[in-house]
């Protein structure tokens, strides 16, 4: 089975712009979660989608949003980018019946200038 | 913050030695998981231990869990240079979210 894929792998944006990141889960996995990783805050949960519905949400401002499509692919969007949004954004998928063991993609490295 | 703490933050050992990392968490859990991350890439799931288990083995990995102390440890035996990575514990509780610890950076010298 192909693993979780994320595009793009690297992205450079400037403050005030918006960005959309994409994640394709492992075939058959219906749950997709997003995490932000920074040196200062570590790994922080953004949100989880299951069957096109947001099932869980972390403590991030409304500038961070996401969605999931009928084929389980997911996108996350960050509007009005700030310097502090520079991070590695990780997507993870899991089968519906798992103990929450997550399968991670390689991440998208976002740099905000 | 709900985030767990791991110690040490960094660990340097020689090949063949054992590496032990500790994780403390704050809330009640269904299970605790350990992940490895190589150089800012994606995380790889290593092992999962349920709240009613005390010890689990997988190859060179041994995990213990003490729910009364809200702590876990990961032991890597006979370490190799390829084990060089960051290791994270993550707890799965009633919120159904995974909450990650701060991580331990392990360097194994040949």
CSV table of C-alpha atoms in Angstrom, one decimal:
chain,number,residue,atom,x,y,z
A,1,UNK,CA,0.0,0.0,0.0
A,2,UNK,CA,1.2,3.5,-0.7
A,3,UNK,CA,1.8,5.6,2.3
A,4,UNK,CA,0.4,9.0,3.2
A,5,UNK,CA,1.4,11.6,0.8
A,6,UNK,CA,1.6,15.4,1.3
A,7,UNK,CA,2.0,18.1,-1.2
A,8,UNK,CA,3.8,20.4,-1.6
A,9,UNK,CA,6.8,19.3,0.4
A,10,UNK,CA,8.2,22.8,0.8
A,11,UNK,CA,6.5,26.1,0.6
A,12,UNK,CA,7.7,29.7,1.0
A,13,UNK,CA,5.1,32.4,1.5
A,14,UNK,CA,5.0,36.0,2.8
A,15,UNK,CA,3.0,37.4,5.7
A,16,UNK,CA,-0.6,38.1,4.9
A,17,UNK,CA,-0.8,35.5,2.2
A,18,UNK,CA,-2.8,32.3,2.4
A,19,UNK,CA,-1.8,28.7,1.8
A,20,UNK,CA,-3.4,25.4,1.1
A,21,UNK,CA,-1.7,22.1,1.9
A,22,UNK,CA,-2.9,18.7,0.6
A,23,UNK,CA,-2.9,15.2,2.1
A,24,UNK,CA,-3.8,11.9,0.6
A,25,UNK,CA,-4.3,9.2,3.2
A,26,UNK,CA,-3.5,5.5,2.9
A,27,UNK,CA,-6.1,3.8,0.8
A,28,UNK,CA,-9.0,2.7,3.0
A,29,UNK,CA,-8.2,5.1,5.8
A,30,UNK,CA,-11.1,7.4,6.5
A,31,UNK,CA,-9.6,9.5,9.3
A,32,UNK,CA,-7.1,12.3,8.6
A,33,UNK,CA,-5.5,14.4,11.3
A,34,UNK,CA,-3.3,17.4,10.9
A,35,UNK,CA,-0.5,18.5,13.3
A,36,UNK,CA,1.8,21.5,13.5
A,37,UNK,CA,5.4,21.0,14.6
A,38,UNK,CA,7.6,23.9,15.7
A,39,UNK,CA,10.8,23.9,17.7
A,40,UNK,CA,9.1,26.0,20.4
A,41,UNK,CA,5.7,24.4,20.8
A,42,UNK,CA,6.5,20.9,19.6
A,43,UNK,CA,3.8,18.7,18.0
A,44,UNK,CA,0.4,20.2,18.3
A,45,UNK,CA,-2.9,18.7,17.1
A,46,UNK,CA,-4.8,20.9,14.6
A,47,UNK,CA,-7.9,18.9,13.7
A,48,UNK,CA,-9.2,15.6,12.6
A,49,UNK,CA,-11.6,14.7,9.8
A,50,UNK,CA,-13.6,11.6,9.4
A,51,UNK,CA,-16.0,10.9,6.5
A,52,UNK,CA,-15.9,14.6,5.5
A,53,UNK,CA,-16.8,15.9,9.0
A,54,UNK,CA,-14.5,17.6,11.4
A,55,UNK,CA,-14.5,15.3,14.4
A,56,UNK,CA,-11.9,17.0,16.7
A,57,UNK,CA,-10.3,20.3,16.9
A,58,UNK,CA,-7.2,21.7,18.6
A,59,UNK,CA,-6.6,25.1,20.1
A,60,UNK,CA,-5.7,27.1,17.0
A,61,UNK,CA,-7.2,30.3,15.7
A,62,UNK,CA,-9.9,30.4,13.0
A,63,UNK,CA,-7.3,31.2,10.4
A,64,UNK,CA,-6.5,27.5,10.4
A,65,UNK,CA,-9.2,25.5,8.6
A,66,UNK,CA,-9.5,22.2,6.8
A,67,UNK,CA,-11.8,20.0,4.9
A,68,UNK,CA,-12.0,16.4,3.7
A,69,UNK,CA,-13.3,15.1,0.4
A,70,UNK,CA,-15.4,12.1,-0.4
A,71,UNK,CA,-12.3,10.2,-1.4
A,72,UNK,CA,-10.8,10.9,2.1
A,73,UNK,CA,-8.2,13.3,0.7
A,74,UNK,CA,-7.8,16.4,3.0
A,75,UNK,CA,-6.7,19.9,2.7
A,76,UNK,CA,-5.8,22.4,5.3
A,77,UNK,CA,-5.8,26.2,4.7
A,78,UNK,CA,-4.1,28.9,6.6
A,79,UNK,CA,-5.2,32.5,5.9
A,80,UNK,CA,-3.4,35.7,6.7
A,81,UNK,CA,-0.1,34.0,7.3
A,82,UNK,CA,2.0,35.2,10.3
A,83,UNK,CA,5.7,34.6,10.8
A,84,UNK,CA,4.8,32.2,13.7
A,85,UNK,CA,3.0,29.9,11.2
A,86,UNK,CA,6.4,28.8,9.9
A,87,UNK,CA,6.4,25.1,10.8
A,88,UNK,CA,6.4,21.5,9.6
A,89,UNK,CA,2.8,20.5,9.0
A,90,UNK,CA,2.2,16.8,9.3
A,91,UNK,CA,-0.8,14.8,8.1
A,92,UNK,CA,-1.7,11.4,9.5
A,93,UNK,CA,-4.3,8.9,8.6
A,94,UNK,CA,-5.7,5.8,10.4
A,95,UNK,CA,-8.3,3.2,9.8
A,96,UNK,CA,-11.6,3.7,11.5
A,97,UNK,CA,-11.1,0.8,13.8
A,98,UNK,CA,-7.6,1.5,15.1
A,99,UNK,CA,-6.5,2.4,18.6
A,100,UNK,CA,-5.5,5.8,17.2
A,101,UNK,CA,-2.2,4.5,15.8
A,102,UNK,CA,-1.4,7.1,13.2
A,103,UNK,CA,0.4,6.8,9.9
A,104,UNK,CA,2.2,10.0,9.1
A,105,UNK,CA,3.1,11.6,5.8
A,106,UNK,CA,6.5,13.3,5.3
A,107,UNK,CA,5.2,16.7,6.1
A,108,UNK,CA,5.1,20.1,4.4
A,109,UNK,CA,7.7,22.6,5.5
A,110,UNK,CA,6.1,26.0,5.4
A,111,UNK,CA,8.3,29.1,5.7
A,112,UNK,CA,6.6,32.5,6.2
A,113,UNK,CA,8.8,35.5,5.4
B,1,UNK,CA,-0.8,22.7,28.3
B,2,UNK,CA,-1.8,19.0,28.1
B,3,UNK,CA,1.4,18.1,26.5
B,4,UNK,CA,3.5,15.4,28.1
B,5,UNK,CA,7.1,15.8,29.1
B,6,UNK,CA,9.9,13.6,28.1
B,7,UNK,CA,13.4,13.3,29.5
B,8,UNK,CA,16.1,13.5,28.8
B,9,UNK,CA,15.7,16.2,26.1
B,10,UNK,CA,18.8,14.8,24.4
B,11,UNK,CA,20.8,11.6,24.8
B,12,UNK,CA,24.2,10.6,23.3
B,13,UNK,CA,25.4,7.1,23.5
B,14,UNK,CA,27.8,4.7,21.7
B,15,UNK,CA,26.6,1.9,19.4
B,16,UNK,CA,25.8,-1.2,21.4
B,17,UNK,CA,24.7,0.7,24.5
B,18,UNK,CA,21.1,0.8,25.7
B,19,UNK,CA,19.0,4.0,25.5
B,20,UNK,CA,16.3,4.8,28.0
B,21,UNK,CA,13.7,7.6,27.5
B,22,UNK,CA,11.0,8.6,29.9
B,23,UNK,CA,7.6,10.1,29.4
B,24,UNK,CA,5.2,11.7,31.9
B,25,UNK,CA,1.7,12.7,31.0
B,26,UNK,CA,-1.1,14.5,32.7
B,27,UNK,CA,-4.5,12.9,31.9
B,28,UNK,CA,-6.0,9.5,32.1
B,29,UNK,CA,-5.3,7.4,28.9
B,30,UNK,CA,-6.6,4.6,26.8
B,31,UNK,CA,-3.2,3.8,25.5
B,32,UNK,CA,0.2,5.3,25.1
B,33,UNK,CA,2.3,5.2,21.9
B,34,UNK,CA,5.9,5.8,20.9
B,35,UNK,CA,6.9,7.3,17.6
B,36,UNK,CA,10.2,8.0,16.0
B,37,UNK,CA,11.1,11.0,13.7
B,38,UNK,CA,14.1,11.2,11.5
B,39,UNK,CA,15.4,14.8,10.8
B,40,UNK,CA,12.2,16.7,10.7
B,41,UNK,CA,10.4,14.2,8.6
B,42,UNK,CA,7.2,12.3,9.2
B,43,UNK,CA,6.7,10.2,12.4
B,44,UNK,CA,6.9,6.4,12.4
B,45,UNK,CA,4.8,4.4,14.9
B,46,UNK,CA,6.9,2.1,17.0
B,47,UNK,CA,4.8,0.5,19.7
B,48,UNK,CA,1.5,0.9,21.5
B,49,UNK,CA,0.8,-0.1,25.1
B,50,UNK,CA,-2.7,-0.2,26.5
B,51,UNK,CA,-3.6,1.3,29.8
B,52,UNK,CA,-4.1,-2.1,31.4
B,53,UNK,CA,-0.7,-3.4,30.3
B,54,UNK,CA,2.5,-2.8,32.2
B,55,UNK,CA,5.2,-3.9,29.8
B,56,UNK,CA,5.5,-4.6,26.1
B,57,UNK,CA,8.3,-5.8,23.8
B,58,UNK,CA,8.9,-5.4,20.1
B,59,UNK,CA,12.3,-6.5,18.8
B,60,UNK,CA,14.9,-4.3,20.5
B,61,UNK,CA,12.2,-2.1,22.0
B,62,UNK,CA,10.8,-2.5,25.5
B,63,UNK,CA,8.1,-0.2,26.8
B,64,UNK,CA,6.8,0.1,30.4
B,65,UNK,CA,3.7,1.9,31.6
B,66,UNK,CA,2.9,3.0,35.2
B,67,UNK,CA,-0.6,4.5,35.2
B,68,UNK,CA,-0.4,5.3,38.9
B,69,UNK,CA,2.6,7.6,38.2
B,70,UNK,CA,1.4,8.6,34.8
B,71,UNK,CA,4.7,7.7,33.3
B,72,UNK,CA,6.2,5.4,30.6
B,73,UNK,CA,9.7,4.5,29.5
B,74,UNK,CA,11.1,3.3,26.2
B,75,UNK,CA,14.2,1.2,26.2
B,76,UNK,CA,16.2,0.6,23.0
B,77,UNK,CA,18.7,-2.2,23.6
B,78,UNK,CA,21.9,-2.7,21.6
B,79,UNK,CA,21.5,0.6,19.9
B,80,UNK,CA,22.7,1.2,16.3
B,81,UNK,CA,23.7,4.4,14.5
B,82,UNK,CA,20.5,4.0,12.5
B,83,UNK,CA,18.5,4.6,15.7
B,84,UNK,CA,19.6,8.2,15.7
B,85,UNK,CA,16.3,10.1,15.7
B,86,UNK,CA,13.9,12.0,17.9
B,87,UNK,CA,11.5,9.8,19.9
B,88,UNK,CA,8.1,11.0,21.0
B,89,UNK,CA,5.5,9.5,23.3
B,90,UNK,CA,1.8,10.2,22.6
B,91,UNK,CA,-1.2,9.6,24.7
B,92,UNK,CA,-4.6,8.6,23.5
B,93,UNK,CA,-7.3,9.5,26.0
B,94,UNK,CA,-11.0,10.2,26.2
B,95,UNK,CA,-10.8,13.2,23.8
B,96,UNK,CA,-9.7,10.8,21.1
B,97,UNK,CA,-6.9,13.1,20.2
B,98,UNK,CA,-3.2,12.1,20.3
B,99,UNK,CA,-1.3,14.4,22.6
B,100,UNK,CA,2.5,14.3,22.0
B,101,UNK,CA,5.3,14.7,24.4
B,102,UNK,CA,8.2,17.1,24.0
B,103,UNK,CA,10.5,14.4,22.5
B,104,UNK,CA,13.9,13.0,23.2
B,105,UNK,CA,16.7,13.5,20.7
B,106,UNK,CA,18.8,10.4,20.5
B,107,UNK,CA,22.3,10.4,18.9
B,108,UNK,CA,24.0,7.1,18.6
B,109,UNK,CA,27.7,7.3,17.7
B,110,UNK,CA,29.4,4.5,15.7
